[in-house]
Amino acid sequence: MKLNLKYTEKFIELSEKENLQKTADDSNNKLHDKTGKGNDFLGWVELPNVIKNELIEDIEKTAKEIRKNIDTMVVIGIGGSYLGAKAVIEALSDNFSYLKSENKMQVVFAGQNLSEDYLYELRELLKNKSYGLCVISKSGTTTEPAVAFRILKKDIEEKYGKAQARKRIIAITDKQKGALKKLAQIEGYKTYEIADDIGGRFSVLTPVGLLPIAIAGFDIKQIIEGAKNIYKKSADNNSENYAIIRNTLYNKGFTIEMMANYNPKLHYFAEWWKQLYGESEGKEHKGIFPASVDFTSDLHSMGQYIQDGKRNLFETTISVKEPKYKLTLPENEENLDNLNYLSGKRIDYINKNAELGTTLAHVSGGVPNIKIEIPELNEYYIGELIYFFEKACGISAYMLDVNPFDQPGVEDYKRNMFALLGKPGFESENLLK
Ligand code: PA5
């Protein structure tokens, strides 16, 4: 991957970047020396280098077994226990894989919302499928996945009988504590552990992300290789440079960062990135607000605002150099659509020019653009992107002087919800105070 900062230059003085260099270096060092805030959650920093081959092989073996025996895997989880796997699977899958019969294995998700219709419709789908459940929750107590698992566990036990159902359920959870760990032990489910020192949104390179990705049929070794490559190159400091640029822009009033893609397969990658940055940085009334757009679709909905609205936005574009397939625009004799000037050109040629034209327009309209280029969308480069963004997130949050690894703000809605639902222990919460 390459970090291209050309389109930020007119917005930033060299001295502004230099002023932040030392803070960025210190922040990077704090991640490695474990001297910063939340330093008991830094297991992900060395992970690409220390992840055990036996674990990867065990995950691959489990995934192979599952792919042999079942056709639909329901992955139950929310937040960091959902978005990494969803992002990678969407990025690497055929756009229409769910409609193509040759794709025997489907990975579907549950527990990432509380929609009754979603669960009802999922249960209807599963009636005619040979399915399994992969329930992921570090704490083992999160309401959304717990609700989904209770319902789907009952169904799967009714369909296959308790003993067979146990063989179709996998739990990924905390090493020792939590309700899910206890249940998994009692039921004897195949279980993978989430290390104590790796928080949810930094857990995609653990079984939390790797197992669902392997079940979907992708090469998890290549993902780790990509992550390892960025880890090794930390001297090149792409992550530090990205953190410096975004913090420099933030200090100049650019308080919203929009991740843009020109390939719909990256939609969920931006969702993963939004959680990573939003939950890590948005604290103590500080932090860049992470948003995302899918271009060119959203140029026809958000384009006006981006070009011409309030000037507090900057854009981070993920640019994929080569698509997987080749397709050219045919010549048309009548040319009623006036497109013959593009006859014989690749669709990607049109897309790339849309990308360049948009970047130039946004930059001249006052929207700085950070470009992150990858040669193609595959496991290796997704692995690079994951580790690059994780590392930059840790550095960036330390530069803001916040703890990247907690999420105290998430508890407020839960307290209210529990009080409203009458959860024992929450009766005294006064919602109107
Ligand atoms: O990043 C985080 O810590 C959160 O987004 C969690 O991953 C999310 O709340 C789910 O938590 P759990 O895995 O404990 O169910």
PDB file of N, CA and C in Angstrom, residues 247-303:
ATOM      1  N   ASN A 247      -4.231  14.793  12.176  1.00  0.00           N
ATOM      2  CA  ASN A 247      -4.253  15.669  13.361  1.00  0.00           C
ATOM      3  C   ASN A 247      -3.926  17.112  13.003  1.00  0.00           C
ATOM      4  N   THR A 248      -3.066  17.289  11.993  1.00  0.00           N
ATOM      5  CA  THR A 248      -2.777  18.660  11.542  1.00  0.00           C
ATOM      6  C   THR A 248      -4.061  19.282  10.981  1.00  0.00           C
ATOM      7  N   LEU A 249      -4.767  18.504  10.161  1.00  0.00           N
ATOM      8  CA  LEU A 249      -6.012  19.011   9.574  1.00  0.00           C
ATOM      9  C   LEU A 249      -7.038  19.295  10.672  1.00  0.00           C
ATOM     10  N   TYR A 250      -7.122  18.387  11.641  1.00  0.00           N
ATOM     11  CA  TYR A 250      -8.067  18.553  12.758  1.00  0.00           C
ATOM     12  C   TYR A 250      -7.790  19.871  13.490  1.00  0.00           C
ATOM     13  N   ASN A 251      -6.500  20.130  13.734  1.00  0.00           N
ATOM     14  CA  ASN A 251      -6.136  21.365  14.442  1.00  0.00           C
ATOM     15  C   ASN A 251      -6.500  22.616  13.639  1.00  0.00           C
ATOM     16  N   LYS A 252      -6.688  22.439  12.319  1.00  0.00           N
ATOM     17  CA  LYS A 252      -7.054  23.587  11.477  1.00  0.00           C
ATOM     18  C   LYS A 252      -8.553  23.649  11.220  1.00  0.00           C
ATOM     19  N   GLY A 253      -9.326  22.866  11.957  1.00  0.00           N
ATOM     20  CA  GLY A 253     -10.786  22.958  11.855  1.00  0.00           C
ATOM     21  C   GLY A 253     -11.439  21.912  10.958  1.00  0.00           C
ATOM     22  N   PHE A 254     -10.626  21.016  10.396  1.00  0.00           N
ATOM     23  CA  PHE A 254     -11.216  19.925   9.599  1.00  0.00           C
ATOM     24  C   PHE A 254     -11.590  18.801  10.566  1.00  0.00           C
ATOM     25  N   THR A 255     -12.817  18.813  11.026  1.00  0.00           N
ATOM     26  CA  THR A 255     -13.188  17.924  12.136  1.00  0.00           C
ATOM     27  C   THR A 255     -13.930  16.667  11.682  1.00  0.00           C
ATOM     28  N   ILE A 256     -14.160  16.563  10.366  1.00  0.00           N
ATOM     29  CA  ILE A 256     -14.839  15.371   9.843  1.00  0.00           C
ATOM     30  C   ILE A 256     -13.955  14.721   8.789  1.00  0.00           C
ATOM     31  N   GLU A 257     -13.700  13.432   8.961  1.00  0.00           N
ATOM     32  CA  GLU A 257     -12.937  12.683   7.961  1.00  0.00           C
ATOM     33  C   GLU A 257     -13.881  11.708   7.264  1.00  0.00           C
ATOM     34  N   MET A 258     -13.902  11.801   5.941  1.00  0.00           N
ATOM     35  CA  MET A 258     -14.796  10.941   5.166  1.00  0.00           C
ATOM     36  C   MET A 258     -13.979   9.911   4.432  1.00  0.00           C
ATOM     37  N   MET A 259     -14.213   8.639   4.716  1.00  0.00           N
ATOM     38  CA  MET A 259     -13.530   7.622   3.910  1.00  0.00           C
ATOM     39  C   MET A 259     -14.335   7.417   2.634  1.00  0.00           C
ATOM     40  N   ALA A 260     -13.638   7.523   1.495  1.00  0.00           N
ATOM     41  CA  ALA A 260     -14.321   7.362   0.206  1.00  0.00           C
ATOM     42  C   ALA A 260     -13.749   6.155  -0.522  1.00  0.00           C
ATOM     43  N   ASN A 261     -14.632   5.427  -1.201  1.00  0.00           N
ATOM     44  CA  ASN A 261     -14.143   4.350  -2.064  1.00  0.00           C
ATOM     45  C   ASN A 261     -14.793   4.489  -3.426  1.00  0.00           C
ATOM     46  N   TYR A 262     -14.193   3.861  -4.405  1.00  0.00           N
ATOM     47  CA  TYR A 262     -14.777   3.818  -5.751  1.00  0.00           C
ATOM     48  C   TYR A 262     -15.064   2.369  -6.127  1.00  0.00           C
ATOM     49  N   ASN A 263     -15.256   1.549  -5.134  1.00  0.00           N
ATOM     50  CA  ASN A 263     -15.535   0.127  -5.340  1.00  0.00           C
ATOM     51  C   ASN A 263     -16.484  -0.296  -4.227  1.00  0.00           C
ATOM     52  N   PRO A 264     -17.723  -0.672  -4.566  1.00  0.00           N
ATOM     53  CA  PRO A 264     -18.705  -0.944  -3.508  1.00  0.00           C
ATOM     54  C   PRO A 264     -18.301  -2.052  -2.545  1.00  0.00           C
ATOM     55  N   LYS A 265     -17.314  -2.861  -2.949  1.00  0.00           N
ATOM     56  CA  LYS A 265     -16.865  -3.928  -2.037  1.00  0.00           C
ATOM     57  C   LYS A 265     -16.215  -3.364  -0.774  1.00  0.00           C
ATOM     58  N   LEU A 266     -15.852  -2.082  -0.830  1.00  0.00           N
ATOM     59  CA  LEU A 266     -15.178  -1.488   0.338  1.00  0.00           C
ATOM     60  C   LEU A 266     -16.139  -0.777   1.289  1.00  0.00           C
ATOM     61  N   HIS A 267     -17.425  -0.895   1.017  1.00  0.00           N
ATOM     62  CA  HIS A 267     -18.403  -0.209   1.878  1.00  0.00           C
ATOM     63  C   HIS A 267     -18.211  -0.605   3.354  1.00  0.00           C
ATOM     64  N   TYR A 268     -18.147  -1.889   3.623  1.00  0.00           N
ATOM     65  CA  TYR A 268     -18.037  -2.314   5.025  1.00  0.00           C
ATOM     66  C   TYR A 268     -16.643  -2.119   5.602  1.00  0.00           C
ATOM     67  N   PHE A 269     -15.641  -1.987   4.720  1.00  0.00           N
ATOM     68  CA  PHE A 269     -14.319  -1.664   5.246  1.00  0.00           C
ATOM     69  C   PHE A 269     -14.388  -0.299   5.934  1.00  0.00           C
ATOM     70  N   ALA A 270     -15.131   0.614   5.318  1.00  0.00           N
ATOM     71  CA  ALA A 270     -15.302   1.942   5.928  1.00  0.00           C
ATOM     72  C   ALA A 270     -16.110   1.852   7.222  1.00  0.00           C
ATOM     73  N   GLU A 271     -17.057   0.920   7.275  1.00  0.00           N
ATOM     74  CA  GLU A 271     -17.821   0.753   8.526  1.00  0.00           C
ATOM     75  C   GLU A 271     -16.886   0.291   9.640  1.00  0.00           C
ATOM     76  N   TRP A 272     -15.987  -0.651   9.324  1.00  0.00           N
ATOM     77  CA  TRP A 272     -15.001  -1.125  10.308  1.00  0.00           C
ATOM     78  C   TRP A 272     -14.107   0.029  10.754  1.00  0.00           C
ATOM     79  N   TRP A 273     -13.641   0.800   9.771  1.00  0.00           N
ATOM     80  CA  TRP A 273     -12.752   1.939  10.052  1.00  0.00           C
ATOM     81  C   TRP A 273     -13.459   2.986  10.920  1.00  0.00           C
ATOM     82  N   LYS A 274     -14.754   3.213  10.636  1.00  0.00           N
ATOM     83  CA  LYS A 274     -15.510   4.214  11.418  1.00  0.00           C
ATOM     84  C   LYS A 274     -15.584   3.802  12.882  1.00  0.00           C
ATOM     85  N   GLN A 275     -15.824   2.500  13.120  1.00  0.00           N
ATOM     86  CA  GLN A 275     -15.862   2.058  14.516  1.00  0.00           C
ATOM     87  C   GLN A 275     -14.497   2.217  15.171  1.00  0.00           C
ATOM     88  N   LEU A 276     -13.457   1.778  14.423  1.00  0.00           N
ATOM     89  CA  LEU A 276     -12.099   1.828  14.978  1.00  0.00           C
ATOM     90  C   LEU A 276     -11.759   3.250  15.435  1.00  0.00           C
ATOM     91  N   TYR A 277     -11.993   4.215  14.560  1.00  0.00           N
ATOM     92  CA  TYR A 277     -11.600   5.587  14.880  1.00  0.00           C
ATOM     93  C   TYR A 277     -12.614   6.281  15.783  1.00  0.00           C
ATOM     94  N   GLY A 278     -13.899   6.074  15.518  1.00  0.00           N
ATOM     95  CA  GLY A 278     -14.927   6.766  16.301  1.00  0.00           C
ATOM     96  C   GLY A 278     -14.882   6.350  17.759  1.00  0.00           C
ATOM     97  N   GLU A 279     -14.771   5.034  17.987  1.00  0.00           N
ATOM     98  CA  GLU A 279     -14.816   4.545  19.360  1.00  0.00           C
ATOM     99  C   GLU A 279     -13.474   4.752  20.081  1.00  0.00           C
ATOM    100  N   SER A 280     -12.412   4.871  19.298  1.00  0.00           N
ATOM    101  CA  SER A 280     -11.094   5.038  19.933  1.00  0.00           C
ATOM    102  C   SER A 280     -10.784   6.507  20.226  1.00  0.00           C
ATOM    103  N   GLU A 281     -11.225   7.412  19.341  1.00  0.00           N
ATOM    104  CA  GLU A 281     -10.814   8.813  19.483  1.00  0.00           C
ATOM    105  C   GLU A 281     -11.882   9.737  20.067  1.00  0.00           C
ATOM    106  N   GLY A 282     -13.152   9.379  19.879  1.00  0.00           N
ATOM    107  CA  GLY A 282     -14.213  10.317  20.252  1.00  0.00           C
ATOM    108  C   GLY A 282     -14.450  10.372  21.746  1.00  0.00           C
ATOM    109  N   LYS A 283     -13.610  11.075  22.455  1.00  0.00           N
ATOM    110  CA  LYS A 283     -13.679  11.127  23.916  1.00  0.00           C
ATOM    111  C   LYS A 283     -13.336  12.508  24.437  1.00  0.00           C
ATOM    112  N   GLU A 284     -13.802  12.790  25.650  1.00  0.00           N
ATOM    113  CA  GLU A 284     -13.460  14.059  26.329  1.00  0.00           C
ATOM    114  C   GLU A 284     -13.755  15.250  25.421  1.00  0.00           C
ATOM    115  N   HIS A 285     -14.827  15.136  24.631  1.00  0.00           N
ATOM    116  CA  HIS A 285     -15.266  16.174  23.695  1.00  0.00           C
ATOM    117  C   HIS A 285     -14.209  16.489  22.638  1.00  0.00           C
ATOM    118  N   LYS A 286     -13.429  15.451  22.310  1.00  0.00           N
ATOM    119  CA  LYS A 286     -12.402  15.613  21.267  1.00  0.00           C
ATOM    120  C   LYS A 286     -12.598  14.554  20.196  1.00  0.00           C
ATOM    121  N   GLY A 287     -11.874  14.687  19.099  1.00  0.00           N
ATOM    122  CA  GLY A 287     -11.823  13.635  18.086  1.00  0.00           C
ATOM    123  C   GLY A 287     -12.437  14.025  16.755  1.00  0.00           C
ATOM    124  N   ILE A 288     -11.867  13.453  15.700  1.00  0.00           N
ATOM    125  CA  ILE A 288     -12.377  13.645  14.336  1.00  0.00           C
ATOM    126  C   ILE A 288     -13.592  12.747  14.166  1.00  0.00           C
ATOM    127  N   PHE A 289     -14.665  13.264  13.568  1.00  0.00           N
ATOM    128  CA  PHE A 289     -15.851  12.436  13.336  1.00  0.00           C
ATOM    129  C   PHE A 289     -15.642  11.623  12.055  1.00  0.00           C
ATOM    130  N   PRO A 290     -15.637  10.283  12.152  1.00  0.00           N
ATOM    131  CA  PRO A 290     -15.418   9.490  10.938  1.00  0.00           C
ATOM    132  C   PRO A 290     -16.722   9.226  10.195  1.00  0.00           C
ATOM    133  N   ALA A 291     -16.713   9.540   8.906  1.00  0.00           N
ATOM    134  CA  ALA A 291     -17.896   9.305   8.074  1.00  0.00           C
ATOM    135  C   ALA A 291     -17.436   8.538   6.830  1.00  0.00           C
ATOM    136  N   SER A 292     -18.387   8.143   5.987  1.00  0.00           N
ATOM    137  CA  SER A 292     -17.946   7.427   4.784  1.00  0.00           C
ATOM    138  C   SER A 292     -18.913   7.631   3.628  1.00  0.00           C
ATOM    139  N   VAL A 293     -18.364   7.498   2.429  1.00  0.00           N
ATOM    140  CA  VAL A 293     -19.169   7.605   1.205  1.00  0.00           C
ATOM    141  C   VAL A 293     -18.705   6.550   0.204  1.00  0.00           C
ATOM    142  N   ASP A 294     -19.668   6.066  -0.587  1.00  0.00           N
ATOM    143  CA  ASP A 294     -19.360   5.120  -1.662  1.00  0.00           C
ATOM    144  C   ASP A 294     -19.513   5.884  -2.976  1.00  0.00           C
ATOM    145  N   PHE A 295     -18.393   6.085  -3.652  1.00  0.00           N
ATOM    146  CA  PHE A 295     -18.435   6.794  -4.941  1.00  0.00           C
ATOM    147  C   PHE A 295     -18.377   5.785  -6.082  1.00  0.00           C
ATOM    148  N   THR A 296     -18.995   6.039  -7.224  1.00  0.00           N
ATOM    149  CA  THR A 296     -19.552   7.316  -7.558  1.00  0.00           C
ATOM    150  C   THR A 296     -21.005   7.463  -7.081  1.00  0.00           C
ATOM    151  N   SER A 297     -21.623   6.381  -6.539  1.00  0.00           N
ATOM    152  CA  SER A 297     -23.041   6.469  -6.118  1.00  0.00           C
ATOM    153  C   SER A 297     -23.309   7.742  -5.329  1.00  0.00           C
ATOM    154  N   ASP A 298     -22.517   7.961  -4.272  1.00  0.00           N
ATOM    155  CA  ASP A 298     -22.830   9.057  -3.353  1.00  0.00           C
ATOM    156  C   ASP A 298     -22.472  10.439  -3.903  1.00  0.00           C
ATOM    157  N   LEU A 299     -21.802  10.473  -5.065  1.00  0.00           N
ATOM    158  CA  LEU A 299     -21.592  11.788  -5.680  1.00  0.00           C
ATOM    159  C   LEU A 299     -22.933  12.361  -6.117  1.00  0.00           C
ATOM    160  N   HIS A 300     -23.899  11.452  -6.302  1.00  0.00           N
ATOM    161  CA  HIS A 300     -25.233  11.880  -6.742  1.00  0.00           C
ATOM    162  C   HIS A 300     -26.172  12.112  -5.559  1.00  0.00           C
ATOM    163  N   SER A 301     -25.617  12.045  -4.352  1.00  0.00           N
ATOM    164  CA  SER A 301     -26.447  12.354  -3.183  1.00  0.00           C
ATOM    165  C   SER A 301     -25.686  13.296  -2.238  1.00  0.00           C
ATOM    166  N   MET A 302     -24.417  12.981  -1.990  1.00  0.00           N
ATOM    167  CA  MET A 302     -23.625  13.781  -1.053  1.00  0.00           C
ATOM    168  C   MET A 302     -22.675  14.744  -1.759  1.00  0.00           C
ATOM    169  N   GLY A 303     -22.539  14.569  -3.071  1.00  0.00           N
ATOM    170  CA  GLY A 303     -21.545  15.336  -3.828  1.00  0.00           C
ATOM    171  C   GLY A 303     -21.688  16.840  -3.663  1.00  0.00           C
TER     172      GLY A 303
END
